[in-house]
CSV table of C-alpha atoms in Angstrom, one decimal:
chain,number,residue,atom,x,y,z
A,162,MET,CA,-62.9,120.3,-54.4
A,163,GLY,CA,-65.2,117.5,-55.6
A,164,GLU,CA,-68.7,118.9,-54.8
A,165,TRP,CA,-71.2,118.3,-57.6
A,166,SER,CA,-74.9,118.7,-57.7
A,167,THR,CA,-77.9,119.9,-59.6
A,168,ILE,CA,-81.0,120.9,-57.5
A,169,SER,CA,-84.1,122.4,-59.1
A,170,TYR,CA,-87.0,124.3,-57.5
A,171,LEU,CA,-90.5,125.0,-58.7
A,172,ARG,CA,-92.6,127.9,-57.3
A,173,THR,CA,-95.5,125.8,-56.1
A,174,ALA,CA,-96.3,123.9,-52.9
A,175,ASP,CA,-98.7,121.6,-54.8
A,176,LEU,CA,-96.8,118.3,-55.2
A,177,ASP,CA,-99.6,116.8,-57.3
A,178,ARG,CA,-99.1,119.7,-59.7
A,179,VAL,CA,-95.4,118.9,-59.9
A,180,ASP,CA,-96.2,115.2,-60.4
A,181,ASP,CA,-98.5,116.0,-63.3
A,182,ALA,CA,-96.0,118.4,-65.0
A,183,LEU,CA,-93.2,115.8,-64.6
A,184,SER,CA,-95.4,113.1,-66.1
A,185,ARG,CA,-96.3,115.2,-69.1
A,186,LEU,CA,-92.7,116.3,-69.6
A,187,CYS,CA,-91.6,112.6,-69.6
A,188,ALA,CA,-94.5,111.5,-71.8
A,189,ALA,CA,-93.4,114.0,-74.4
A,190,GLU,CA,-90.1,112.0,-74.7
A,191,GLY,CA,-91.7,108.6,-74.7
A,192,ARG,CA,-91.4,107.8,-71.0
A,193,ALA,CA,-94.1,106.4,-68.7
A,194,PRO,CA,-94.2,106.3,-64.9
A,195,LEU,CA,-93.4,103.0,-63.2
A,196,ALA,CA,-95.7,101.9,-60.4
A,197,ALA,CA,-92.8,100.7,-58.4
A,198,PRO,CA,-89.0,101.2,-58.8
A,199,PRO,CA,-87.2,98.4,-60.7
A,200,SER,CA,-85.1,96.0,-58.7
A,201,SER,CA,-81.3,96.4,-58.9
A,202,ASP,CA,-81.1,93.2,-61.0
A,203,ALA,CA,-83.6,94.8,-63.5
A,204,LEU,CA,-81.5,97.9,-63.6
A,205,GLN,CA,-78.4,95.9,-64.4
A,206,ARG,CA,-80.2,94.2,-67.3
A,207,SER,CA,-81.9,97.3,-68.7
A,208,SER,CA,-79.0,99.8,-68.2
A,209,THR,CA,-76.1,97.7,-69.4
A,210,GLY,CA,-74.3,98.9,-66.3
A,211,TRP,CA,-75.4,102.5,-66.0
A,212,TYR,CA,-73.1,103.4,-63.1
A,213,VAL,CA,-70.3,101.1,-64.2
A,214,THR,CA,-70.2,101.8,-68.0
A,215,LEU,CA,-70.7,105.5,-67.8
A,216,GLY,CA,-68.9,106.1,-64.6
A,217,GLU,CA,-69.6,108.8,-62.0
A,218,TYR,CA,-67.8,111.5,-64.1
A,219,ALA,CA,-69.9,110.8,-67.2
A,220,VAL,CA,-73.1,111.1,-65.2
A,221,LEU,CA,-72.1,114.2,-63.4
A,222,ARG,CA,-71.1,115.9,-66.6
A,223,GLY,CA,-74.6,115.5,-68.0
A,224,GLU,CA,-73.8,112.6,-70.3
A,225,GLY,CA,-75.9,109.4,-70.4
A,226,LEU,CA,-79.2,111.3,-70.6
A,227,ASP,CA,-80.6,108.7,-73.0
A,228,TYR,CA,-80.6,106.2,-70.2
A,229,PRO,CA,-84.0,104.4,-70.1
A,230,LEU,CA,-84.8,105.2,-66.5
A,231,TRP,CA,-85.3,108.8,-65.2
A,232,THR,CA,-85.8,109.4,-61.5
A,233,PHE,CA,-87.0,112.5,-59.7
A,234,VAL,CA,-87.1,113.1,-55.9
A,235,VAL,CA,-89.7,115.8,-55.2
A,236,VAL,CA,-89.3,117.4,-51.8
A,237,PRO,CA,-92.0,119.7,-50.3
A,238,GLY,CA,-90.5,123.0,-49.2
A,239,ALA,CA,-91.1,125.1,-46.1
A,240,GLY,CA,-93.2,127.6,-48.1
A,241,GLU,CA,-94.1,128.3,-51.7
A,242,TRP,CA,-91.3,126.3,-53.4
A,243,THR,CA,-90.9,122.6,-54.1
A,244,MET,CA,-87.4,121.1,-54.5
A,245,MET,CA,-86.4,118.4,-57.0
A,246,ALA,CA,-83.3,116.3,-57.5
A,247,GLU,CA,-83.0,114.1,-60.5
A,248,LEU,CA,-81.0,111.3,-62.1
A,249,PRO,CA,-79.4,111.4,-64.6
A,250,PHE,CA,-77.6,114.5,-63.3
A,251,ALA,CA,-78.4,117.8,-65.2
A,252,LEU,CA,-81.5,116.2,-66.9
A,253,LEU,CA,-83.6,119.4,-66.5
A,254,GLY,CA,-80.7,121.7,-67.4
A,255,ASN,CA,-80.3,120.0,-70.8
A,256,ARG,CA,-82.6,120.3,-73.8
A,257,ARG,CA,-84.7,117.6,-75.2
A,258,PRO,CA,-83.6,116.6,-78.7
A,259,GLY,CA,-84.6,119.3,-81.2
A,260,ALA,CA,-85.7,121.8,-78.5
A,261,ASP,CA,-84.5,125.4,-78.3
A,262,ARG,CA,-84.6,125.7,-74.5
A,263,MET,CA,-83.7,123.6,-71.5
A,264,ARG,CA,-86.2,121.0,-70.1
A,265,LEU,CA,-86.6,123.2,-67.0
A,266,ALA,CA,-88.3,125.8,-69.1
A,267,ASP,CA,-90.6,123.2,-70.6
A,268,LEU,CA,-91.5,122.0,-67.1
A,269,ALA,CA,-92.1,125.5,-65.9
A,270,VAL,CA,-94.6,126.0,-68.7
A,271,LEU,CA,-96.3,122.7,-68.0
A,272,ALA,CA,-96.6,123.4,-64.3
A,273,GLY,CA,-97.6,127.0,-64.9
A,274,CYS,CA,-95.0,128.3,-62.4
A,275,ASP,CA,-91.5,129.8,-62.2
A,276,ALA,CA,-88.5,127.5,-61.7
A,277,PHE,CA,-84.8,127.6,-61.2
A,278,ILE,CA,-81.7,125.4,-61.0
A,279,PHE,CA,-78.6,125.9,-59.0
A,280,GLU,CA,-75.9,123.7,-60.4
A,281,LEU,CA,-72.4,123.2,-58.9
A,282,SER,CA,-69.5,121.8,-60.8
A,283,ASP,CA,-66.5,120.4,-58.8
A,284,GLY,CA,-66.9,122.9,-56.1
A,285,THR,CA,-65.4,125.7,-58.2
A,286,ALA,CA,-68.0,126.7,-60.7
A,287,TRP,CA,-71.7,127.4,-60.3
A,288,VAL,CA,-74.7,128.5,-62.5
A,289,LEU,CA,-78.1,129.8,-61.6
A,290,ALA,CA,-80.5,128.9,-64.4
A,291,GLU,CA,-84.0,130.6,-64.3
A,292,ALA,CA,-87.2,129.8,-66.1
A,293,SER,CA,-90.5,131.7,-65.9
A,294,ALA,CA,-93.9,130.2,-66.1
A,295,GLY,CA,-94.1,131.6,-69.7
A,296,GLY,CA,-90.9,129.8,-70.8
A,297,GLU,CA,-88.4,132.7,-70.7
A,298,THR,CA,-85.0,131.9,-69.4
A,299,ALA,CA,-82.0,133.6,-67.9
A,300,PHE,CA,-78.6,132.4,-66.8
A,301,SER,CA,-75.8,133.7,-64.5
A,302,GLY,CA,-72.6,132.3,-63.2
A,303,PHE,CA,-69.6,130.7,-64.8
A,304,PRO,CA,-68.7,127.3,-66.2
A,305,LEU,CA,-66.1,124.8,-65.1
A,306,ASP,CA,-64.1,125.2,-68.3
A,307,ASP,CA,-63.5,128.0,-70.8
A,308,GLU,CA,-66.5,127.2,-73.0
A,309,TRP,CA,-69.1,129.6,-71.7
A,310,PHE,CA,-72.2,127.3,-71.8
A,311,PHE,CA,-74.6,125.8,-69.3
A,312,HIS,CA,-75.0,122.6,-71.2
A,313,ASP,CA,-76.7,123.8,-74.4
A,314,GLU,CA,-77.4,127.3,-73.1
A,315,PRO,CA,-74.9,130.1,-73.7
A,316,LEU,CA,-73.5,132.0,-70.7
A,317,SER,CA,-72.3,135.6,-70.8
A,318,THR,CA,-69.3,137.1,-69.0
A,319,ASP,CA,-71.5,140.1,-68.4
A,320,HIS,CA,-73.5,137.9,-65.9
A,321,ALA,CA,-70.6,135.9,-64.3
A,322,SER,CA,-71.8,136.9,-60.9
A,323,VAL,CA,-74.6,134.6,-59.8
A,324,GLY,CA,-77.9,136.2,-59.0
A,325,PHE,CA,-81.6,136.2,-59.9
A,326,ARG,CA,-82.1,138.3,-63.1
A,327,LEU,CA,-85.5,137.0,-64.4
A,328,LEU,CA,-87.6,135.9,-61.5
A,329,SER,CA,-89.1,138.2,-58.9
A,330,VAL,CA,-88.2,136.6,-55.6
A,331,PRO,CA,-88.2,137.8,-52.0
A,332,GLU,CA,-85.1,139.6,-50.8
A,333,PRO,CA,-83.8,136.7,-48.6
A,334,LEU,CA,-83.9,134.4,-51.6
A,335,ARG,CA,-82.2,137.0,-53.8
A,336,GLN,CA,-79.4,137.4,-51.2
A,337,ALA,CA,-79.1,133.6,-50.9
A,338,GLY,CA,-78.8,133.2,-54.7
A,339,SER,CA,-75.9,135.6,-54.9
A,340,ARG,CA,-73.5,133.9,-52.5
A,341,GLY,CA,-71.8,131.6,-55.0
A,342,LEU,CA,-70.7,128.3,-53.5
A,343,LEU,CA,-72.6,129.1,-50.2
A,344,SER,CA,-75.8,129.6,-52.2
A,345,PHE,CA,-76.3,125.8,-52.3
A,346,THR,CA,-76.8,125.5,-48.6
A,347,ASP,CA,-78.4,129.0,-48.1
A,348,ILE,CA,-81.1,128.4,-50.8
A,349,GLY,CA,-81.8,124.9,-49.5
A,350,GLU,CA,-82.1,125.9,-45.9
A,351,LEU,CA,-84.3,128.9,-46.8
A,352,LEU,CA,-86.7,127.0,-49.1
A,353,VAL,CA,-86.7,123.5,-47.5
A,354,GLY,CA,-85.0,123.9,-44.2
A,355,GLY,CA,-86.0,121.5,-41.4
A,356,ARG,CA,-87.4,118.9,-43.7
A,357,TYR,CA,-84.0,117.5,-44.2
A,358,PRO,CA,-83.0,114.8,-41.6
A,359,ALA,CA,-80.2,115.7,-39.2
A,360,ASP,CA,-79.9,112.2,-37.7
A,361,PRO,CA,-78.7,108.8,-38.9
A,362,GLY,CA,-79.7,107.8,-42.4
A,363,PRO,CA,-79.6,104.3,-44.1
A,364,GLY,CA,-77.9,101.6,-42.1
A,365,GLU,CA,-75.4,103.0,-39.6
A,366,ARG,CA,-74.1,105.8,-41.7
A,367,PRO,CA,-75.2,109.2,-40.5
A,368,TRP,CA,-76.6,111.8,-42.8
A,369,ASP,CA,-74.3,114.8,-43.5
A,370,ARG,CA,-76.8,117.6,-43.7
A,371,SER,CA,-74.5,119.9,-45.7
A,372,GLN,CA,-73.6,117.0,-48.1
A,373,LEU,CA,-77.3,116.5,-48.9
A,374,TRP,CA,-77.4,120.0,-50.4
A,375,TYR,CA,-74.7,118.8,-52.8
A,376,ASN,CA,-75.0,115.4,-54.4
A,377,GLY,CA,-76.3,113.5,-51.3
A,378,ILE,CA,-79.8,112.7,-52.7
A,379,GLN,CA,-78.4,111.5,-56.0
A,380,ASP,CA,-75.8,109.4,-54.2
A,381,GLU,CA,-78.5,107.7,-52.2
A,382,LEU,CA,-80.5,107.1,-55.4
A,383,GLN,CA,-77.5,105.4,-57.1
A,384,LEU,CA,-77.1,103.2,-54.0
A,385,GLY,CA,-80.7,102.2,-54.1
A,386,HIS,CA,-81.5,103.8,-50.7
A,387,ASP,CA,-84.8,105.4,-49.7
A,388,ILE,CA,-84.8,109.2,-49.2
A,389,PRO,CA,-85.9,109.8,-45.6
A,390,VAL,CA,-87.0,113.4,-46.1
A,391,PRO,CA,-90.5,113.8,-44.7
A,392,GLY,CA,-93.2,114.1,-47.3
A,393,SER,CA,-90.8,113.5,-50.3
A,394,ARG,CA,-91.9,111.5,-53.3
A,395,THR,CA,-89.7,109.5,-55.6
A,396,ARG,CA,-90.9,109.1,-59.2
A,397,HIS,CA,-89.4,106.8,-61.8
A,398,PHE,CA,-90.1,107.1,-65.6
A,399,ALA,CA,-89.0,104.5,-68.1
A,400,ARG,CA,-89.0,104.2,-71.8
A,401,ARG,CA,-92.5,102.9,-72.8
A,402,ALA,CA,-91.1,99.6,-74.0
A,403,ALA,CA,-89.2,99.1,-70.7
A,404,ALA,CA,-92.4,100.0,-68.7
A,405,GLY,CA,-94.3,97.4,-70.6
A,406,ILE,CA,-96.3,99.9,-72.6
A,407,ALA,CA,-96.5,99.7,-76.4
A,408,PRO,CA,-94.6,102.6,-78.1
């Protein structure tokens, strides 16, 4: 079907808290914030053709995570949750080298709040990955292939039905998280809702509201477009050498 996306949520409405946790997460892997996004020419030079060399499939399948530039779009929610979309894809769902849990769990501990990811693969497979503020994790759903893993995390056929198992969440969110493919839009509308634009986006191309819940934000990042979601923040983190900071 072609729909791919990874969207993460942190249980806090404090965007500064999210910023601080992201900065510390990236600093632990030798990356520093950039005061301004690099130009497309700089990206070409530093990435050796990130989008061309790896190709869309490689990025969407979680490869290329060693790329020197990491980007996060932080979107304030309608209540207690903050939404995040990132490039490379699946960055938070993967483990840092040598770690025994996904980066989302590390971020949850750093922020001191619960978190979860809803990841969709090709419109036919989806996983809900949960992380508590204490670093515990739980997974439900099923993979795109027969290897029962969510990146480095083992999945179980006992929990093939998607649903919250670890985090205590309100009943509307619990119901939204159990709707499989529809969970993407249901969770997004519930937690972020009207902050997404319904009218024209960059240039003359109109925003497709439903597409934004899939890979819309990441697509716009790859094209170098701004993200016109009210109150959102875009943060870039580069290798220390690339950011002009001594290792």
